[in-house]
Amino acid sequence: MALQELIKPFMDYFAHRRESLTRLLESEAVDAFLITNPINVTYLTGFSGDSSYLILSKTRAILVSDARYTEQIGEECPGLEVHIRPHDQSIQKVATDLLDKLGFHRVGFESGQLSVADLETLVGLVPRIAWKPGRDRVESLRLVKDASEVAQIREAITIAEKAFAMFRAMLRPSDSEKDLSDDMEWYVRRAGGRSTSFRTIVAVGERAALPHAPPTSRSVGNAELLLVDWGAVGRFYNCDLTRVFADRRISPKLEQVYGVVLRAQQKALGAIRPGVKARDVDAEARAVIGEAGFGQFFGHGLGHGIGLQIHEAPAIRQNSDAVLQAGMVFTIEPGAYLPGWGGVRIEDDVLVTPDGFEILTHVPKEPILRIGEW
Ligand code: ZN
Ligand code: ZN
């Protein structure tokens, strides 16, 4: 067998994802799906632009787009059928006409994504099309990452970790939270990222008691601790990390809280394997923090899936129904936030493997990082 033939199944991830989706056509009794969420269009085609719909049937996959993207689609989605709409016609009009022309009159739409107004437009255009709502069809596929996605998450992590090395090297006591947050954007881009995954959280001292502290003009000074929560987007995929720095002298309080949060994370990590309920992983961490007397200060879920979006399924929290499967990638980020004092969160990204888990992030967390050690 020629090499090309051997590697083909590994190369065409997008076709494979579309195939997984078309398997749902029959059970939903529809002729085609209309994919309107740009993130899901990217997942199914590799196209990085927006304002485009994907029509997907058993035998056809057609990207409906406009002339701005003709060349880009050729580069990003070689071999994909494309329908470029005339600039004086709306995407809804062109997509419904195409569905009608192809004889697709029972169409599944993304009810979690399409606005009520857009649906009204679609319904009014070709009355003989019956629209069938469906939630999370593509999102359910995105729950379990394929090898190409895991590789891209690893790439995003490499970028975020390079950026963090620059951040650490450049960190000065005179820097404000906002300076440091802005600097991280530059470091991530400099390290090859498209952008940070979200506005970097830099929280000094007692401001770290706010789990999602917006950066202020407060400077590092001689604060007891500094919390940094950051992530990078590679080409498409996100990552998410949190580390805490201590001043040269670590107070007994910080040592205690940090130790509890670290133990909680280790306990939760140890519970990760396929078949385990996400809520049970959350419970492991919550028990450690609760036993230490900080239960009321851990007010968020233990983690969230990462991928094309920074927050996606599965949710790793108390009320989650998710059951872990090999290929899921999510954060494990226990925390303890003590009003008036500060907070500690330690966040790593984890891949569920067939027999356990792999921590994808590598920035050291033991012992606690020190401000001024470079
Ligand atoms: Zn984070
Ligand atoms: Zn997170």
PDB file of N, CA, C and O in Angstrom, residues 176-242:
ATOM      1  N   SER A 176       2.172  47.027  37.125  1.00  0.00           N
ATOM      2  CA  SER A 176       0.795  46.938  37.632  1.00  0.00           C
ATOM      3  C   SER A 176       0.131  45.678  37.056  1.00  0.00           C
ATOM      4  O   SER A 176       0.629  45.082  36.092  1.00  0.00           O
ATOM      5  N   GLU A 177      -1.005  45.338  37.646  1.00  0.00           N
ATOM      6  CA  GLU A 177      -1.770  44.200  37.122  1.00  0.00           C
ATOM      7  C   GLU A 177      -2.060  44.392  35.637  1.00  0.00           C
ATOM      8  O   GLU A 177      -1.924  43.462  34.840  1.00  0.00           O
ATOM      9  N   LYS A 178      -2.457  45.618  35.275  1.00  0.00           N
ATOM     10  CA  LYS A 178      -2.806  45.885  33.883  1.00  0.00           C
ATOM     11  C   LYS A 178      -1.586  45.781  32.973  1.00  0.00           C
ATOM     12  O   LYS A 178      -1.656  45.202  31.894  1.00  0.00           O
ATOM     13  N   ASP A 179      -0.439  46.338  33.439  1.00  0.00           N
ATOM     14  CA  ASP A 179       0.797  46.209  32.638  1.00  0.00           C
ATOM     15  C   ASP A 179       1.069  44.741  32.342  1.00  0.00           C
ATOM     16  O   ASP A 179       1.367  44.349  31.221  1.00  0.00           O
ATOM     17  N   LEU A 180       0.975  43.924  33.391  1.00  0.00           N
ATOM     18  CA  LEU A 180       1.338  42.508  33.265  1.00  0.00           C
ATOM     19  C   LEU A 180       0.348  41.759  32.383  1.00  0.00           C
ATOM     20  O   LEU A 180       0.729  40.900  31.590  1.00  0.00           O
ATOM     21  N   SER A 181      -0.920  42.121  32.516  1.00  0.00           N
ATOM     22  CA  SER A 181      -1.948  41.487  31.687  1.00  0.00           C
ATOM     23  C   SER A 181      -1.724  41.843  30.210  1.00  0.00           C
ATOM     24  O   SER A 181      -1.781  40.982  29.331  1.00  0.00           O
ATOM     25  N   ASP A 182      -1.440  43.135  29.963  1.00  0.00           N
ATOM     26  CA  ASP A 182      -1.180  43.574  28.581  1.00  0.00           C
ATOM     27  C   ASP A 182       0.090  42.923  28.032  1.00  0.00           C
ATOM     28  O   ASP A 182       0.148  42.521  26.870  1.00  0.00           O
ATOM     29  N   ASP A 183       1.117  42.829  28.894  1.00  0.00           N
ATOM     30  CA  ASP A 183       2.374  42.221  28.451  1.00  0.00           C
ATOM     31  C   ASP A 183       2.168  40.777  28.013  1.00  0.00           C
ATOM     32  O   ASP A 183       2.748  40.318  27.035  1.00  0.00           O
ATOM     33  N   MET A 184       1.321  40.057  28.736  1.00  0.00           N
ATOM     34  CA  MET A 184       1.113  38.642  28.401  1.00  0.00           C
ATOM     35  C   MET A 184       0.557  38.495  26.982  1.00  0.00           C
ATOM     36  O   MET A 184       0.903  37.560  26.264  1.00  0.00           O
ATOM     37  N   GLU A 185      -0.296  39.447  26.580  1.00  0.00           N
ATOM     38  CA  GLU A 185      -0.855  39.407  25.220  1.00  0.00           C
ATOM     39  C   GLU A 185       0.286  39.424  24.198  1.00  0.00           C
ATOM     40  O   GLU A 185       0.310  38.640  23.244  1.00  0.00           O
ATOM     41  N   TRP A 186       1.217  40.314  24.451  1.00  0.00           N
ATOM     42  CA  TRP A 186       2.356  40.450  23.543  1.00  0.00           C
ATOM     43  C   TRP A 186       3.234  39.196  23.569  1.00  0.00           C
ATOM     44  O   TRP A 186       3.641  38.689  22.528  1.00  0.00           O
ATOM     45  N   TYR A 187       3.501  38.658  24.761  1.00  0.00           N
ATOM     46  CA  TYR A 187       4.360  37.466  24.866  1.00  0.00           C
ATOM     47  C   TYR A 187       3.732  36.283  24.136  1.00  0.00           C
ATOM     48  O   TYR A 187       4.413  35.515  23.462  1.00  0.00           O
ATOM     49  N   VAL A 188       2.404  36.129  24.286  1.00  0.00           N
ATOM     50  CA  VAL A 188       1.713  35.000  23.633  1.00  0.00           C
ATOM     51  C   VAL A 188       1.832  35.137  22.109  1.00  0.00           C
ATOM     52  O   VAL A 188       2.145  34.181  21.406  1.00  0.00           O
ATOM     53  N   ARG A 189       1.607  36.352  21.622  1.00  0.00           N
ATOM     54  CA  ARG A 189       1.696  36.559  20.165  1.00  0.00           C
ATOM     55  C   ARG A 189       3.130  36.355  19.697  1.00  0.00           C
ATOM     56  O   ARG A 189       3.388  35.765  18.652  1.00  0.00           O
ATOM     57  N   ARG A 190       4.070  36.851  20.486  1.00  0.00           N
ATOM     58  CA  ARG A 190       5.489  36.726  20.170  1.00  0.00           C
ATOM     59  C   ARG A 190       5.921  35.246  20.137  1.00  0.00           C
ATOM     60  O   ARG A 190       6.777  34.857  19.372  1.00  0.00           O
ATOM     61  N   ALA A 191       5.277  34.437  20.980  1.00  0.00           N
ATOM     62  CA  ALA A 191       5.609  33.006  21.053  1.00  0.00           C
ATOM     63  C   ALA A 191       4.911  32.209  19.944  1.00  0.00           C
ATOM     64  O   ALA A 191       5.044  30.988  19.875  1.00  0.00           O
ATOM     65  N   GLY A 192       4.159  32.905  19.086  1.00  0.00           N
ATOM     66  CA  GLY A 192       3.541  32.223  17.947  1.00  0.00           C
ATOM     67  C   GLY A 192       2.039  32.050  18.059  1.00  0.00           C
ATOM     68  O   GLY A 192       1.424  31.444  17.184  1.00  0.00           O
ATOM     69  N   GLY A 193       1.454  32.574  19.124  1.00  0.00           N
ATOM     70  CA  GLY A 193       0.005  32.433  19.301  1.00  0.00           C
ATOM     71  C   GLY A 193      -0.752  33.476  18.499  1.00  0.00           C
ATOM     72  O   GLY A 193      -0.217  34.531  18.158  1.00  0.00           O
ATOM     73  N   ARG A 194      -2.028  33.168  18.229  1.00  0.00           N
ATOM     74  CA  ARG A 194      -2.873  34.142  17.545  1.00  0.00           C
ATOM     75  C   ARG A 194      -3.244  35.254  18.511  1.00  0.00           C
ATOM     76  O   ARG A 194      -3.306  36.410  18.153  1.00  0.00           O
ATOM     77  N   SER A 195      -3.497  34.854  19.764  1.00  0.00           N
ATOM     78  CA  SER A 195      -3.843  35.811  20.822  1.00  0.00           C
ATOM     79  C   SER A 195      -3.870  35.037  22.131  1.00  0.00           C
ATOM     80  O   SER A 195      -3.688  33.822  22.132  1.00  0.00           O
ATOM     81  N   THR A 196      -4.127  35.744  23.232  1.00  0.00           N
ATOM     82  CA  THR A 196      -4.415  35.016  24.459  1.00  0.00           C
ATOM     83  C   THR A 196      -5.830  34.436  24.322  1.00  0.00           C
ATOM     84  O   THR A 196      -6.628  34.917  23.524  1.00  0.00           O
ATOM     85  N   SER A 197      -6.131  33.418  25.122  1.00  0.00           N
ATOM     86  CA  SER A 197      -7.451  32.786  25.040  1.00  0.00           C
ATOM     87  C   SER A 197      -8.527  33.658  25.677  1.00  0.00           C
ATOM     88  O   SER A 197      -9.716  33.484  25.414  1.00  0.00           O
ATOM     89  N   PHE A 198      -8.106  34.552  26.555  1.00  0.00           N
ATOM     90  CA  PHE A 198      -9.009  35.466  27.252  1.00  0.00           C
ATOM     91  C   PHE A 198      -8.104  36.526  27.867  1.00  0.00           C
ATOM     92  O   PHE A 198      -6.877  36.370  27.878  1.00  0.00           O
ATOM     93  N   ARG A 199      -8.708  37.603  28.363  1.00  0.00           N
ATOM     94  CA  ARG A 199      -7.889  38.646  28.971  1.00  0.00           C
ATOM     95  C   ARG A 199      -7.187  38.066  30.201  1.00  0.00           C
ATOM     96  O   ARG A 199      -7.852  37.578  31.131  1.00  0.00           O
ATOM     97  N   THR A 200      -5.857  38.115  30.203  1.00  0.00           N
ATOM     98  CA  THR A 200      -5.086  37.486  31.270  1.00  0.00           C
ATOM     99  C   THR A 200      -5.448  38.079  32.624  1.00  0.00           C
ATOM    100  O   THR A 200      -5.512  39.309  32.781  1.00  0.00           O
ATOM    101  N   ILE A 201      -5.693  37.195  33.571  1.00  0.00           N
ATOM    102  CA  ILE A 201      -5.987  37.639  34.935  1.00  0.00           C
ATOM    103  C   ILE A 201      -4.658  37.751  35.679  1.00  0.00           C
ATOM    104  O   ILE A 201      -3.901  36.777  35.753  1.00  0.00           O
ATOM    105  N   VAL A 202      -4.372  38.952  36.168  1.00  0.00           N
ATOM    106  CA  VAL A 202      -3.212  39.146  37.030  1.00  0.00           C
ATOM    107  C   VAL A 202      -3.756  39.796  38.291  1.00  0.00           C
ATOM    108  O   VAL A 202      -4.293  40.902  38.233  1.00  0.00           O
ATOM    109  N   ALA A 203      -3.677  39.087  39.417  1.00  0.00           N
ATOM    110  CA  ALA A 203      -4.273  39.597  40.650  1.00  0.00           C
ATOM    111  C   ALA A 203      -3.212  39.637  41.742  1.00  0.00           C
ATOM    112  O   ALA A 203      -2.580  38.633  42.040  1.00  0.00           O
ATOM    113  N   VAL A 204      -3.016  40.831  42.290  1.00  0.00           N
ATOM    114  CA  VAL A 204      -1.982  41.047  43.303  1.00  0.00           C
ATOM    115  C   VAL A 204      -2.601  40.978  44.690  1.00  0.00           C
ATOM    116  O   VAL A 204      -3.651  41.592  44.939  1.00  0.00           O
ATOM    117  N   GLY A 205      -1.947  40.243  45.594  1.00  0.00           N
ATOM    118  CA  GLY A 205      -2.331  40.225  47.002  1.00  0.00           C
ATOM    119  C   GLY A 205      -3.782  39.875  47.205  1.00  0.00           C
ATOM    120  O   GLY A 205      -4.289  38.902  46.636  1.00  0.00           O
ATOM    121  N   GLU A 206      -4.497  40.702  47.992  1.00  0.00           N
ATOM    122  CA  GLU A 206      -5.882  40.358  48.352  1.00  0.00           C
ATOM    123  C   GLU A 206      -6.822  40.379  47.144  1.00  0.00           C
ATOM    124  O   GLU A 206      -7.905  39.846  47.200  1.00  0.00           O
ATOM    125  N   ARG A 207      -6.378  40.997  46.030  1.00  0.00           N
ATOM    126  CA  ARG A 207      -7.228  40.982  44.837  1.00  0.00           C
ATOM    127  C   ARG A 207      -7.374  39.575  44.256  1.00  0.00           C
ATOM    128  O   ARG A 207      -8.286  39.285  43.496  1.00  0.00           O
ATOM    129  N   ALA A 208      -6.446  38.684  44.643  1.00  0.00           N
ATOM    130  CA  ALA A 208      -6.531  37.286  44.186  1.00  0.00           C
ATOM    131  C   ALA A 208      -7.697  36.542  44.841  1.00  0.00           C
ATOM    132  O   ALA A 208      -7.996  35.409  44.482  1.00  0.00           O
ATOM    133  N   ALA A 209      -8.360  37.200  45.789  1.00  0.00           N
ATOM    134  CA  ALA A 209      -9.560  36.586  46.375  1.00  0.00           C
ATOM    135  C   ALA A 209     -10.729  36.646  45.398  1.00  0.00           C
ATOM    136  O   ALA A 209     -11.746  35.985  45.601  1.00  0.00           O
ATOM    137  N   LEU A 210     -10.588  37.449  44.332  1.00  0.00           N
ATOM    138  CA  LEU A 210     -11.620  37.493  43.279  1.00  0.00           C
ATOM    139  C   LEU A 210     -11.206  36.489  42.202  1.00  0.00           C
ATOM    140  O   LEU A 210     -10.227  36.714  41.503  1.00  0.00           O
ATOM    141  N   PRO A 211     -11.938  35.383  42.065  1.00  0.00           N
ATOM    142  CA  PRO A 211     -11.494  34.361  41.106  1.00  0.00           C
ATOM    143  C   PRO A 211     -11.295  34.899  39.688  1.00  0.00           C
ATOM    144  O   PRO A 211     -10.414  34.441  38.978  1.00  0.00           O
ATOM    145  N   HIS A 212     -12.099  35.875  39.255  1.00  0.00           N
ATOM    146  CA  HIS A 212     -11.923  36.437  37.914  1.00  0.00           C
ATOM    147  C   HIS A 212     -11.620  37.927  37.987  1.00  0.00           C
ATOM    148  O   HIS A 212     -12.265  38.752  37.332  1.00  0.00           O
ATOM    149  N   ALA A 213     -10.606  38.270  38.782  1.00  0.00           N
ATOM    150  CA  ALA A 213     -10.275  39.677  39.008  1.00  0.00           C
ATOM    151  C   ALA A 213      -9.910  40.393  37.711  1.00  0.00           C
ATOM    152  O   ALA A 213      -8.994  39.973  37.009  1.00  0.00           O
ATOM    153  N   PRO A 214     -10.610  41.492  37.374  1.00  0.00           N
ATOM    154  CA  PRO A 214     -10.157  42.286  36.223  1.00  0.00           C
ATOM    155  C   PRO A 214      -8.897  43.066  36.614  1.00  0.00           C
ATOM    156  O   PRO A 214      -8.820  43.563  37.740  1.00  0.00           O
ATOM    157  N   PRO A 215      -7.901  43.160  35.727  1.00  0.00           N
ATOM    158  CA  PRO A 215      -6.653  43.816  36.096  1.00  0.00           C
ATOM    159  C   PRO A 215      -6.845  45.307  36.374  1.00  0.00           C
ATOM    160  O   PRO A 215      -7.602  45.984  35.677  1.00  0.00           O
ATOM    161  N   THR A 216      -6.149  45.802  37.396  1.00  0.00           N
ATOM    162  CA  THR A 216      -6.238  47.211  37.781  1.00  0.00           C
ATOM    163  C   THR A 216      -4.842  47.847  37.727  1.00  0.00           C
ATOM    164  O   THR A 216      -3.880  47.206  37.298  1.00  0.00           O
ATOM    165  N   SER A 217      -4.759  49.080  38.242  1.00  0.00           N
ATOM    166  CA  SER A 217      -3.465  49.767  38.255  1.00  0.00           C
ATOM    167  C   SER A 217      -2.634  49.386  39.480  1.00  0.00           C
ATOM    168  O   SER A 217      -1.540  49.898  39.680  1.00  0.00           O
ATOM    169  N   ARG A 218      -3.137  48.478  40.297  1.00  0.00           N
ATOM    170  CA  ARG A 218      -2.405  48.031  41.486  1.00  0.00           C
ATOM    171  C   ARG A 218      -1.069  47.394  41.067  1.00  0.00           C
ATOM    172  O   ARG A 218      -1.034  46.530  40.201  1.00  0.00           O
ATOM    173  N   SER A 219       0.027  47.840  41.691  1.00  0.00           N
ATOM    174  CA  SER A 219       1.317  47.262  41.298  1.00  0.00           C
ATOM    175  C   SER A 219       1.708  46.115  42.222  1.00  0.00           C
ATOM    176  O   SER A 219       1.176  45.972  43.326  1.00  0.00           O
ATOM    177  N   VAL A 220       2.639  45.309  41.746  1.00  0.00           N
ATOM    178  CA  VAL A 220       3.049  44.101  42.479  1.00  0.00           C
ATOM    179  C   VAL A 220       3.644  44.488  43.825  1.00  0.00           C
ATOM    180  O   VAL A 220       3.311  43.896  44.856  1.00  0.00           O
ATOM    181  N   GLY A 221       4.511  45.501  43.821  1.00  0.00           N
ATOM    182  CA  GLY A 221       5.133  45.965  45.065  1.00  0.00           C
ATOM    183  C   GLY A 221       5.735  44.818  45.838  1.00  0.00           C
ATOM    184  O   GLY A 221       6.420  43.966  45.274  1.00  0.00           O
ATOM    185  N   ASN A 222       5.436  44.799  47.129  1.00  0.00           N
ATOM    186  CA  ASN A 222       5.940  43.675  47.924  1.00  0.00           C
ATOM    187  C   ASN A 222       4.782  42.806  48.404  1.00  0.00           C
ATOM    188  O   ASN A 222       4.774  42.305  49.519  1.00  0.00           O
ATOM    189  N   ALA A 223       3.785  42.655  47.536  1.00  0.00           N
ATOM    190  CA  ALA A 223       2.620  41.839  47.878  1.00  0.00           C
ATOM    191  C   ALA A 223       3.053  40.424  48.223  1.00  0.00           C
ATOM    192  O   ALA A 223       4.068  39.931  47.736  1.00  0.00           O
ATOM    193  N   GLU A 224       2.215  39.794  49.034  1.00  0.00           N
ATOM    194  CA  GLU A 224       2.541  38.444  49.478  1.00  0.00           C
ATOM    195  C   GLU A 224       2.403  37.429  48.346  1.00  0.00           C
ATOM    196  O   GLU A 224       3.134  36.442  48.294  1.00  0.00           O
ATOM    197  N   LEU A 225       1.445  37.690  47.458  1.00  0.00           N
ATOM    198  CA  LEU A 225       1.249  36.727  46.368  1.00  0.00           C
ATOM    199  C   LEU A 225       0.738  37.412  45.116  1.00  0.00           C
ATOM    200  O   LEU A 225       0.247  38.548  45.146  1.00  0.00           O
ATOM    201  N   LEU A 226       0.875  36.683  44.007  1.00  0.00           N
ATOM    202  CA  LEU A 226       0.456  37.171  42.694  1.00  0.00           C
ATOM    203  C   LEU A 226      -0.131  35.981  41.946  1.00  0.00           C
ATOM    204  O   LEU A 226       0.523  34.944  41.825  1.00  0.00           O
ATOM    205  N   LEU A 227      -1.378  36.128  41.490  1.00  0.00           N
ATOM    206  CA  LEU A 227      -2.033  35.034  40.755  1.00  0.00           C
ATOM    207  C   LEU A 227      -2.108  35.400  39.273  1.00  0.00           C
ATOM    208  O   LEU A 227      -2.505  36.508  38.931  1.00  0.00           O
ATOM    209  N   VAL A 228      -1.702  34.482  38.414  1.00  0.00           N
ATOM    210  CA  VAL A 228      -1.742  34.711  36.970  1.00  0.00           C
ATOM    211  C   VAL A 228      -2.526  33.582  36.319  1.00  0.00           C
ATOM    212  O   VAL A 228      -2.189  32.407  36.478  1.00  0.00           O
ATOM    213  N   ASP A 229      -3.584  33.928  35.592  1.00  0.00           N
ATOM    214  CA  ASP A 229      -4.409  32.956  34.878  1.00  0.00           C
ATOM    215  C   ASP A 229      -4.373  33.367  33.416  1.00  0.00           C
ATOM    216  O   ASP A 229      -4.833  34.454  33.061  1.00  0.00           O
ATOM    217  N   TRP A 230      -3.805  32.513  32.570  1.00  0.00           N
ATOM    218  CA  TRP A 230      -3.610  32.895  31.172  1.00  0.00           C
ATOM    219  C   TRP A 230      -3.776  31.688  30.254  1.00  0.00           C
ATOM    220  O   TRP A 230      -3.776  30.543  30.698  1.00  0.00           O
ATOM    221  N   GLY A 231      -3.925  31.982  28.973  1.00  0.00           N
ATOM    222  CA  GLY A 231      -4.027  30.914  27.982  1.00  0.00           C
ATOM    223  C   GLY A 231      -3.637  31.455  26.628  1.00  0.00           C
ATOM    224  O   GLY A 231      -3.532  32.667  26.438  1.00  0.00           O
ATOM    225  N   ALA A 232      -3.393  30.551  25.694  1.00  0.00           N
ATOM    226  CA  ALA A 232      -3.016  30.948  24.342  1.00  0.00           C
ATOM    227  C   ALA A 232      -3.902  30.243  23.332  1.00  0.00           C
ATOM    228  O   ALA A 232      -4.341  29.115  23.559  1.00  0.00           O
ATOM    229  N   VAL A 233      -4.172  30.933  22.219  1.00  0.00           N
ATOM    230  CA  VAL A 233      -4.813  30.287  21.069  1.00  0.00           C
ATOM    231  C   VAL A 233      -3.719  30.059  20.042  1.00  0.00           C
ATOM    232  O   VAL A 233      -3.004  30.992  19.682  1.00  0.00           O
ATOM    233  N   GLY A 234      -3.563  28.810  19.634  1.00  0.00           N
ATOM    234  CA  GLY A 234      -2.627  28.515  18.551  1.00  0.00           C
ATOM    235  C   GLY A 234      -3.297  28.914  17.252  1.00  0.00           C
ATOM    236  O   GLY A 234      -3.710  30.060  17.079  1.00  0.00           O
ATOM    237  N   ARG A 235      -3.447  27.970  16.331  1.00  0.00           N
ATOM    238  CA  ARG A 235      -4.188  28.316  15.106  1.00  0.00           C
ATOM    239  C   ARG A 235      -5.679  28.389  15.433  1.00  0.00           C
ATOM    240  O   ARG A 235      -6.348  29.351  15.094  1.00  0.00           O
ATOM    241  N   PHE A 236      -6.180  27.374  16.124  1.00  0.00           N
ATOM    242  CA  PHE A 236      -7.608  27.342  16.467  1.00  0.00           C
ATOM    243  C   PHE A 236      -7.848  27.028  17.945  1.00  0.00           C
ATOM    244  O   PHE A 236      -8.855  27.433  18.503  1.00  0.00           O
ATOM    245  N   TYR A 237      -6.945  26.262  18.549  1.00  0.00           N
ATOM    246  CA  TYR A 237      -7.248  25.654  19.846  1.00  0.00           C
ATOM    247  C   TYR A 237      -6.685  26.448  21.019  1.00  0.00           C
ATOM    248  O   TYR A 237      -5.681  27.140  20.891  1.00  0.00           O
ATOM    249  N   ASN A 238      -7.369  26.291  22.164  1.00  0.00           N
ATOM    250  CA  ASN A 238      -7.079  27.068  23.365  1.00  0.00           C
ATOM    251  C   ASN A 238      -6.412  26.230  24.448  1.00  0.00           C
ATOM    252  O   ASN A 238      -6.530  25.006  24.461  1.00  0.00           O
ATOM    253  N   CYS A 239      -5.770  26.918  25.380  1.00  0.00           N
ATOM    254  CA  CYS A 239      -5.326  26.274  26.615  1.00  0.00           C
ATOM    255  C   CYS A 239      -5.547  27.270  27.744  1.00  0.00           C
ATOM    256  O   CYS A 239      -5.890  28.433  27.503  1.00  0.00           O
ATOM    257  N   ASP A 240      -5.337  26.828  28.969  1.00  0.00           N
ATOM    258  CA  ASP A 240      -5.749  27.619  30.139  1.00  0.00           C
ATOM    259  C   ASP A 240      -4.938  27.163  31.347  1.00  0.00           C
ATOM    260  O   ASP A 240      -5.008  25.991  31.716  1.00  0.00           O
ATOM    261  N   LEU A 241      -4.172  28.073  31.921  1.00  0.00           N
ATOM    262  CA  LEU A 241      -3.346  27.720  33.092  1.00  0.00           C
ATOM    263  C   LEU A 241      -3.464  28.791  34.167  1.00  0.00           C
ATOM    264  O   LEU A 241      -3.737  29.954  33.852  1.00  0.00           O
ATOM    265  N   THR A 242      -3.220  28.402  35.401  1.00  0.00           N
ATOM    266  CA  THR A 242      -3.093  29.384  36.485  1.00  0.00           C
ATOM    267  C   THR A 242      -1.920  28.982  37.369  1.00  0.00           C
ATOM    268  O   THR A 242      -1.769  27.811  37.706  1.00  0.00           O
TER     269      THR A 242
END
